[in-house]
JSON list of C-alpha atoms in Angstrom, two decimals:
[
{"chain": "A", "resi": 1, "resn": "UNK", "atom": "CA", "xyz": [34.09, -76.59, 21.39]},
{"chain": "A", "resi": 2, "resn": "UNK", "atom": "CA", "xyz": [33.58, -73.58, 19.20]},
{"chain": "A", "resi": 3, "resn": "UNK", "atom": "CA", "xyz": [33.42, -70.03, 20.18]},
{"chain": "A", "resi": 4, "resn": "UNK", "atom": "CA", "xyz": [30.25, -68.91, 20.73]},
{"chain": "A", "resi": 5, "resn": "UNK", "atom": "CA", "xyz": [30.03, -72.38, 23.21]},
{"chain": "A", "resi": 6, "resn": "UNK", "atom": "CA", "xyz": [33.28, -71.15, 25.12]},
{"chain": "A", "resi": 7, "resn": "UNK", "atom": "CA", "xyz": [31.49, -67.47, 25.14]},
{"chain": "A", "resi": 8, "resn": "UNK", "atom": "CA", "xyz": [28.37, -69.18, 26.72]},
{"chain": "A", "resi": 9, "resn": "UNK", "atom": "CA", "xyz": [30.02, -71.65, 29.20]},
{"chain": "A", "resi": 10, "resn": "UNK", "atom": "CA", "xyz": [31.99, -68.77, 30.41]},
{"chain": "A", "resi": 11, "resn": "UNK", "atom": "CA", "xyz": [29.12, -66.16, 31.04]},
{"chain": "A", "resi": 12, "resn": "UNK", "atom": "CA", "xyz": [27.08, -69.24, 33.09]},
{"chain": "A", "resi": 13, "resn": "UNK", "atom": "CA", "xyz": [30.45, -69.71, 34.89]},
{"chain": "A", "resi": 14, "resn": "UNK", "atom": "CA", "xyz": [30.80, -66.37, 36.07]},
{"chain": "A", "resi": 15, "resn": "UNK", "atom": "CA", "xyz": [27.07, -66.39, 36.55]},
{"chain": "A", "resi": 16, "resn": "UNK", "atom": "CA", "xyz": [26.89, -68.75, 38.86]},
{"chain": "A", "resi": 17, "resn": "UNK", "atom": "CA", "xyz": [30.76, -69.21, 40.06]},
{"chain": "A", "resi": 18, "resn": "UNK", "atom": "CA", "xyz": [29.86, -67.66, 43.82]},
{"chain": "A", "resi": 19, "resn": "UNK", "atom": "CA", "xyz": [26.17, -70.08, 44.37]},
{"chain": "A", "resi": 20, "resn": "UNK", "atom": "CA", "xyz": [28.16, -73.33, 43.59]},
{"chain": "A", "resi": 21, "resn": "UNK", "atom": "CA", "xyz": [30.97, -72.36, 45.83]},
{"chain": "A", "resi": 22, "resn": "UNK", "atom": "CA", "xyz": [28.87, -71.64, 48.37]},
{"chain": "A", "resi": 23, "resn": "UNK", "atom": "CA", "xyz": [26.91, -74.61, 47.70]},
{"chain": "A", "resi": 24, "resn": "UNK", "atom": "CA", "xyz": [29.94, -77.11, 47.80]},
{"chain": "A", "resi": 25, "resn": "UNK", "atom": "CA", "xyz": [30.72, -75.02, 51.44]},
{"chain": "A", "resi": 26, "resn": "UNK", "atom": "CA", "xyz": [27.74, -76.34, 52.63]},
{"chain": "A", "resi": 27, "resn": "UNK", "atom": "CA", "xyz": [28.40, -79.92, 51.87]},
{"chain": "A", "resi": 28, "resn": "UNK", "atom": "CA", "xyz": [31.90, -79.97, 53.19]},
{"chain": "A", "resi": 29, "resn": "UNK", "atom": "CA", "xyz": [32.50, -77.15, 55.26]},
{"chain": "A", "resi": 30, "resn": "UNK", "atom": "CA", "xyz": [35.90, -76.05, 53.83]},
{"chain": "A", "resi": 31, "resn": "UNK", "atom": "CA", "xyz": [36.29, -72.92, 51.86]},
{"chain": "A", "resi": 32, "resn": "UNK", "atom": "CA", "xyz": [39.31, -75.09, 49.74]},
{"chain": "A", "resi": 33, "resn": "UNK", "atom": "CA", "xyz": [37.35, -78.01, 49.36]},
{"chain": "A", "resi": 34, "resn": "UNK", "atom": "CA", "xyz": [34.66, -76.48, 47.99]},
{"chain": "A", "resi": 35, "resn": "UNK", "atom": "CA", "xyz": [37.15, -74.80, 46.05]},
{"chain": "A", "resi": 36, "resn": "UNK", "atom": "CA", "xyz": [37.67, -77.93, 44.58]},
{"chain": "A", "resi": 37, "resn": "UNK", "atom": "CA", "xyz": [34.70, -79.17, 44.60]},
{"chain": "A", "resi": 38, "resn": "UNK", "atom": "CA", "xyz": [33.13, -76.57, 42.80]},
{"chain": "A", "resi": 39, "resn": "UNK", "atom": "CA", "xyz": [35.85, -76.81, 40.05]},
{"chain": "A", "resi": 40, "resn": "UNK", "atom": "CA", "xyz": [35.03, -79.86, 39.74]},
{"chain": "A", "resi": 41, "resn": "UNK", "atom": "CA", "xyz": [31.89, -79.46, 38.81]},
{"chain": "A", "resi": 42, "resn": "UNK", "atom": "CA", "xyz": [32.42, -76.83, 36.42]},
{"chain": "A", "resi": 43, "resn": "UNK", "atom": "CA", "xyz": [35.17, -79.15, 34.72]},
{"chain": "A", "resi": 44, "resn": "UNK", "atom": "CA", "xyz": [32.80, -81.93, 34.46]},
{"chain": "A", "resi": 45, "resn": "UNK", "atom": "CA", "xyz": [30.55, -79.49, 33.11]},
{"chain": "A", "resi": 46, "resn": "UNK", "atom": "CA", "xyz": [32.88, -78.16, 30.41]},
{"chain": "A", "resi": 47, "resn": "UNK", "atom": "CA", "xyz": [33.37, -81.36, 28.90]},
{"chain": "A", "resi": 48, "resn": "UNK", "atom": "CA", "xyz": [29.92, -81.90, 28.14]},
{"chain": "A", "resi": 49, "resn": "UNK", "atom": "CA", "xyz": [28.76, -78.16, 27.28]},
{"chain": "A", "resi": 50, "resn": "UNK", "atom": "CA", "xyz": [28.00, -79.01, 23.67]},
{"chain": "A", "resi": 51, "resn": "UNK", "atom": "CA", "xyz": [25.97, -82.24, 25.27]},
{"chain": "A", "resi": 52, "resn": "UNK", "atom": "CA", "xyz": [23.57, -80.76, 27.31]},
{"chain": "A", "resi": 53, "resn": "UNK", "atom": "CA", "xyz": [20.41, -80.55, 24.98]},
{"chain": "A", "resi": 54, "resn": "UNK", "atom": "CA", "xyz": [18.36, -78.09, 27.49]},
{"chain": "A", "resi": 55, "resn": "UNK", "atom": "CA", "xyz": [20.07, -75.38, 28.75]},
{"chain": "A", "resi": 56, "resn": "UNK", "atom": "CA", "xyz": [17.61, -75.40, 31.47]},
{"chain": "A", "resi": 57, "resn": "UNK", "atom": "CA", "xyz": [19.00, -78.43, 32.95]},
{"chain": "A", "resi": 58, "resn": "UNK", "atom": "CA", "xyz": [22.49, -77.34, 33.18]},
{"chain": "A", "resi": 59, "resn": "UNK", "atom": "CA", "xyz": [21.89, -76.22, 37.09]},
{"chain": "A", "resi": 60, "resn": "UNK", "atom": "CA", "xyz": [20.59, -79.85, 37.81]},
{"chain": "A", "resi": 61, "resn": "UNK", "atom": "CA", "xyz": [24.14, -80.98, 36.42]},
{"chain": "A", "resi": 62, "resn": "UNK", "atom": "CA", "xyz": [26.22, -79.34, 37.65]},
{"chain": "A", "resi": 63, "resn": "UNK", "atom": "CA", "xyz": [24.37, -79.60, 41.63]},
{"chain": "A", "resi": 64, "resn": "UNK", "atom": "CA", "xyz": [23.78, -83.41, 40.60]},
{"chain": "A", "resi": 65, "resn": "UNK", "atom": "CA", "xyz": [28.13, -83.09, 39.75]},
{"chain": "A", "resi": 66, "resn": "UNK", "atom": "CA", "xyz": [28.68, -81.05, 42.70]},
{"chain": "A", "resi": 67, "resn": "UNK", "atom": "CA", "xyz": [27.06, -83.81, 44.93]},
{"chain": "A", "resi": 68, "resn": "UNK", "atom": "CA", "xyz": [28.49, -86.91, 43.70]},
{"chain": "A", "resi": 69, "resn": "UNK", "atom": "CA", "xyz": [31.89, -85.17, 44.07]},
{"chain": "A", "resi": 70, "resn": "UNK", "atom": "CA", "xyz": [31.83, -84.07, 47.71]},
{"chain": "A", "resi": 71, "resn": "UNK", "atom": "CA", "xyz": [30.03, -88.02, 48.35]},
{"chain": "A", "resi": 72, "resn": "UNK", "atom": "CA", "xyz": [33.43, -89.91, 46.68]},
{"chain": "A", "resi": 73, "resn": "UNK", "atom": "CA", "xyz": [35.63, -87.15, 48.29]},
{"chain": "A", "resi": 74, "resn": "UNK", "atom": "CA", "xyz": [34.05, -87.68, 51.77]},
{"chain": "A", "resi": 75, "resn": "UNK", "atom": "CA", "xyz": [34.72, -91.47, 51.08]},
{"chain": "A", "resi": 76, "resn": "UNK", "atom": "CA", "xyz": [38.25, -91.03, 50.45]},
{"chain": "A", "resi": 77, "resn": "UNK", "atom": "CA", "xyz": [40.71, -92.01, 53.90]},
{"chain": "A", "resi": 78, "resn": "UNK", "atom": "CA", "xyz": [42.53, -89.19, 54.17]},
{"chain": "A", "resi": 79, "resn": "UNK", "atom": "CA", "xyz": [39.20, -86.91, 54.54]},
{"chain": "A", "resi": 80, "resn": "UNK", "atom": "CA", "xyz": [38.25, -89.26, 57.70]},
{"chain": "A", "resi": 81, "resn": "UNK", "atom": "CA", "xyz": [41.26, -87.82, 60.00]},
{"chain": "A", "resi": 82, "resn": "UNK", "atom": "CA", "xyz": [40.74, -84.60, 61.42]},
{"chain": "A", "resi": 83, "resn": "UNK", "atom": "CA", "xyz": [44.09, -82.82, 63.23]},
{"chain": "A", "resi": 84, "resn": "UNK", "atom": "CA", "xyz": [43.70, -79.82, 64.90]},
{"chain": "A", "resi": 85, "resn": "UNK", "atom": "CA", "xyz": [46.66, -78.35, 67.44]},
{"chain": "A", "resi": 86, "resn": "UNK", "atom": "CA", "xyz": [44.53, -76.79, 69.82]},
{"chain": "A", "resi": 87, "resn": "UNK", "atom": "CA", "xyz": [40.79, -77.57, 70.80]},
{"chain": "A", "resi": 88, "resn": "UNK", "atom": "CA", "xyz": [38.39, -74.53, 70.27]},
{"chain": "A", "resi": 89, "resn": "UNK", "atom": "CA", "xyz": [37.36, -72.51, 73.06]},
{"chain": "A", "resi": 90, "resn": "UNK", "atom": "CA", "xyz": [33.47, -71.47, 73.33]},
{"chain": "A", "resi": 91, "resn": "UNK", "atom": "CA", "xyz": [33.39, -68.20, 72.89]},
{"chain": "A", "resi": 92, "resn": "UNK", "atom": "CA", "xyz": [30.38, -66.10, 74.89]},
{"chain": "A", "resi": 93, "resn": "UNK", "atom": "CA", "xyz": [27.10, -65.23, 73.12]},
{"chain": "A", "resi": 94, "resn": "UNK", "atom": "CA", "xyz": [27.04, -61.39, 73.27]},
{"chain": "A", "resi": 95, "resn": "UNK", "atom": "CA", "xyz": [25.09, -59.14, 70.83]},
{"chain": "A", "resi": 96, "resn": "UNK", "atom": "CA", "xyz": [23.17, -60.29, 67.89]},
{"chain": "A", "resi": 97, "resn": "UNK", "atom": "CA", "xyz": [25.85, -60.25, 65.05]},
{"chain": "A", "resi": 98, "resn": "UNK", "atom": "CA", "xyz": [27.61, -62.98, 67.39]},
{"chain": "A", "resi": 99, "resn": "UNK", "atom": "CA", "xyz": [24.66, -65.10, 68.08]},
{"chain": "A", "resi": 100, "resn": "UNK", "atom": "CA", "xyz": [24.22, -65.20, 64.71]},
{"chain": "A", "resi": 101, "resn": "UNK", "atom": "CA", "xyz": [27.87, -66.14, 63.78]},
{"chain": "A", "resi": 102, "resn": "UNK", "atom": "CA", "xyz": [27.72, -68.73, 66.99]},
{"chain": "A", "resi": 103, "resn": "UNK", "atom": "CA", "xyz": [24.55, -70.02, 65.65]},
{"chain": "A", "resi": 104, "resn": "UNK", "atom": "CA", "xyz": [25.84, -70.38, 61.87]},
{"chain": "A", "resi": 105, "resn": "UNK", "atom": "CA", "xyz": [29.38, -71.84, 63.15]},
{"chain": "A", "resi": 106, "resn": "UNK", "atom": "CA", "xyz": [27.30, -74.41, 65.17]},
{"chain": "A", "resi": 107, "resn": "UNK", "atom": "CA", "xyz": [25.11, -75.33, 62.17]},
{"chain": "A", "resi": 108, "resn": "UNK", "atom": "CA", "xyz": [28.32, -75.66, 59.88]},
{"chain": "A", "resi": 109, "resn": "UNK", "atom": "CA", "xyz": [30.06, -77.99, 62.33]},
{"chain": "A", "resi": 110, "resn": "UNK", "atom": "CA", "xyz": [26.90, -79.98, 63.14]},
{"chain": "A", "resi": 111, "resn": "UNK", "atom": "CA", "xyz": [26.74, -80.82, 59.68]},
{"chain": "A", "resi": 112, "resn": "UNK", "atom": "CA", "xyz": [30.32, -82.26, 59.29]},
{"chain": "A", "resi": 113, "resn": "UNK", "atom": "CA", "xyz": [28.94, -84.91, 61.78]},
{"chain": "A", "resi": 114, "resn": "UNK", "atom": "CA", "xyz": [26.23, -85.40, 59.09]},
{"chain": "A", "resi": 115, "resn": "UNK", "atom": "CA", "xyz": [26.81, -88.66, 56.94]},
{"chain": "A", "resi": 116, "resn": "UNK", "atom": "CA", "xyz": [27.98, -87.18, 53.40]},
{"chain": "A", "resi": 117, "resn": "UNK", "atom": "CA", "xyz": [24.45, -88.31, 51.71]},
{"chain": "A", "resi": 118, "resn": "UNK", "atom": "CA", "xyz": [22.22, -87.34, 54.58]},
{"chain": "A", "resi": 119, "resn": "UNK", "atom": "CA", "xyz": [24.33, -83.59, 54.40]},
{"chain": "A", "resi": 120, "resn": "UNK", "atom": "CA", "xyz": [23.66, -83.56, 50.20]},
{"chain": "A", "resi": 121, "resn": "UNK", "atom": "CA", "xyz": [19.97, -84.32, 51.04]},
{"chain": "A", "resi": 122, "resn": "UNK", "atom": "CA", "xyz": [19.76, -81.63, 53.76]},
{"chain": "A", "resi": 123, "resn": "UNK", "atom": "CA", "xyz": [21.27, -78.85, 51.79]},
{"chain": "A", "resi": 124, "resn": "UNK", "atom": "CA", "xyz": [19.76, -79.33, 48.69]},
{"chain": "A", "resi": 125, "resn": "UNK", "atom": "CA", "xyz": [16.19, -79.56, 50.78]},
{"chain": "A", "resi": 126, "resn": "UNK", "atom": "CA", "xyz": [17.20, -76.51, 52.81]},
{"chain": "A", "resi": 127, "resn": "UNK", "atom": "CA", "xyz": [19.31, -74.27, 51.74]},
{"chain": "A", "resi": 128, "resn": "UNK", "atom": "CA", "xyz": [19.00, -74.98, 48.13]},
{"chain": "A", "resi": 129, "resn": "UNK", "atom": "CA", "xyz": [15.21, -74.91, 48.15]},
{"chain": "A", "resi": 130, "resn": "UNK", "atom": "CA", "xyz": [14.42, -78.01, 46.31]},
{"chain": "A", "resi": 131, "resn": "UNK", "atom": "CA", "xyz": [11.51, -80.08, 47.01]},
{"chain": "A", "resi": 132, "resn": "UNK", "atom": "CA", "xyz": [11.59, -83.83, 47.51]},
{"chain": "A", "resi": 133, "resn": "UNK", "atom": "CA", "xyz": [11.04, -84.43, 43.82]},
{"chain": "A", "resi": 134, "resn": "UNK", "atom": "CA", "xyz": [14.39, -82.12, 42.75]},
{"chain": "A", "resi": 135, "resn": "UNK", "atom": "CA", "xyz": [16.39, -83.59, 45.48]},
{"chain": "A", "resi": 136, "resn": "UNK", "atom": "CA", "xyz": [15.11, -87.16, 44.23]},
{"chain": "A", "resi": 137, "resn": "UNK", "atom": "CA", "xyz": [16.16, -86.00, 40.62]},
{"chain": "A", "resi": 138, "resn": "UNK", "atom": "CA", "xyz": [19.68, -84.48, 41.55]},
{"chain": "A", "resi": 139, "resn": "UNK", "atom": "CA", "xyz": [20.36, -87.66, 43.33]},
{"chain": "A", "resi": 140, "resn": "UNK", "atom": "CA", "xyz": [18.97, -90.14, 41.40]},
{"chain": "A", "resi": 141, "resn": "UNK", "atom": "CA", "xyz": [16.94, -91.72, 43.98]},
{"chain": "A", "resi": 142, "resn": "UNK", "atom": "CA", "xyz": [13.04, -92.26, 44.80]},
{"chain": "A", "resi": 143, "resn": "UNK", "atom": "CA", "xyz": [11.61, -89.67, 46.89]},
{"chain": "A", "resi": 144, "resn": "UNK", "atom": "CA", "xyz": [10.95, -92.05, 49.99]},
{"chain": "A", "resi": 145, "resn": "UNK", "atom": "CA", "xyz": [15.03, -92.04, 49.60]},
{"chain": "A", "resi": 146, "resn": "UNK", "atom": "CA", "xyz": [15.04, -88.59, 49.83]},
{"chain": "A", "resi": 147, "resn": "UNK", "atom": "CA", "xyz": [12.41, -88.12, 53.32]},
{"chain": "A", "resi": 148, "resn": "UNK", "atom": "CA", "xyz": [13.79, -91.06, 55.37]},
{"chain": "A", "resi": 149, "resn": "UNK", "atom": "CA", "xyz": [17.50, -89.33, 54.53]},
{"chain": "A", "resi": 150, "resn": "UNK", "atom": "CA", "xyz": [16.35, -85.74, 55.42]},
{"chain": "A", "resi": 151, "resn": "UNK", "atom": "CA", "xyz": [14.41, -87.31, 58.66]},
{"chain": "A", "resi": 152, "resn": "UNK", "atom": "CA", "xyz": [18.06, -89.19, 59.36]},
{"chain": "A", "resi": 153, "resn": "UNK", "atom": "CA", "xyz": [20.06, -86.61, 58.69]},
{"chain": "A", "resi": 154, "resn": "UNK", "atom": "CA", "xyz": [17.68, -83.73, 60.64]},
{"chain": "A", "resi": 155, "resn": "UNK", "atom": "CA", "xyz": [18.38, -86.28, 63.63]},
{"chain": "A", "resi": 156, "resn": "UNK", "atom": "CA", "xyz": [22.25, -86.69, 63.31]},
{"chain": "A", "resi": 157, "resn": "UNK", "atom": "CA", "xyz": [21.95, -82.59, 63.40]},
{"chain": "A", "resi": 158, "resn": "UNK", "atom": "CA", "xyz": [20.42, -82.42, 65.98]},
{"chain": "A", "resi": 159, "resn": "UNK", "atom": "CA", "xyz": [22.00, -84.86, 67.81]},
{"chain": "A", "resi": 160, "resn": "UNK", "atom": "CA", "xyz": [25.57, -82.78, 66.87]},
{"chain": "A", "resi": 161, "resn": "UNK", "atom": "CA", "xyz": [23.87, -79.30, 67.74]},
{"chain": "A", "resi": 162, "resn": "UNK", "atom": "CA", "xyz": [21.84, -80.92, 71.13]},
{"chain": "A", "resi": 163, "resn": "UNK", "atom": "CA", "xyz": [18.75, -79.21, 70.41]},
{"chain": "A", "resi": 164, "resn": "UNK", "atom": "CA", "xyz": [15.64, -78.79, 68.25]},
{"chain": "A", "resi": 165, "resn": "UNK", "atom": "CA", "xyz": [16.52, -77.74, 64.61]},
{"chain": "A", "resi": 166, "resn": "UNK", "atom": "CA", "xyz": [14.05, -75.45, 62.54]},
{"chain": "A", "resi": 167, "resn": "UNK", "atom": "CA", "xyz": [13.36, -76.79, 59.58]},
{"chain": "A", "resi": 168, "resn": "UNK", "atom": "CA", "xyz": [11.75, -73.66, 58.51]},
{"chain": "A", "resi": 169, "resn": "UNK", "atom": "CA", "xyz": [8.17, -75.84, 57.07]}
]
């Protein structure tokens, strides 16, 4: 890779660094798995810079990257064990700030119990904004993939959470 293709890879890293993170967060709920996840991405990324032919599609890439990654990680047998020394005390709803914390811990760990596809499909729908036909696209699926995995996925949420979930449309 030349210079001016090092320049540009590392101005869209920093560029978009903190929305992939957060994006890989989302799928595994692990600030050092994203971590990896998200370097991951940007590795896989790196080594086909000079490939990409639109520059435009370099965000589907590296979410399509992103995805795949956190699906073989999730698969992997040492992700299925879960250890904790303690279990977690509820703590009381008080003022807003910690309804809203509750409310966004809750969502986080309802969507651990969400199979690894069914999660990818849900946060790319919801919290990445895509449409059925982006999802379909990142995922390489047909869009019928896509709604019955949001409409399974929606109902392992709410089954973790034991209530309604806003969709928000």
């Amino acid at each position: 890779m030349n210079e001016d293709d090092e320049r540009k890879f590392a101005e869209y890293f920093a560029a978009k660094q903190d929305s992939v993170r957060r994006t890989a967060y989302l799928l595994c709920g692990d600030w050092h798995r994203a971590d990896d996840l998200a370097q991951t991405a940007f590795v896989a990324l790196h080594r086909r810079w000079t490939k990409i032919r639109d520059p435009r599609a370099t965000d589907a890439y590296v979410r399509k990257t992103l995805i795949r990654a956190s699906i073989d990680e999730s698969r992997r047998p040492w992700r299925r064990e879960r250890h904790t020394d303690r279990v977690p005390e509820p703590e009381p709803a008080g003022g807003s700030l910690d309804e809203q914390v509750a409310t966004r811990a809750d969502l986080l760990a309802g969507l651990e119990d969400v199979p690894p596809k069914q999660r990818a499909v849900l946060v790319l729908r919801y919290f990445e904004g895509l449409d059925v036909a982006g999802v379909a696209r990142v995922l390489g699926c047909s869009e019928g993939n896509v709604k019955s995995q949001t409409a399974r996925g929606l109902a392992h949420l709410r089954a973790a959470l034991g209530e309604e979930v806003e969709t928000g449309g």
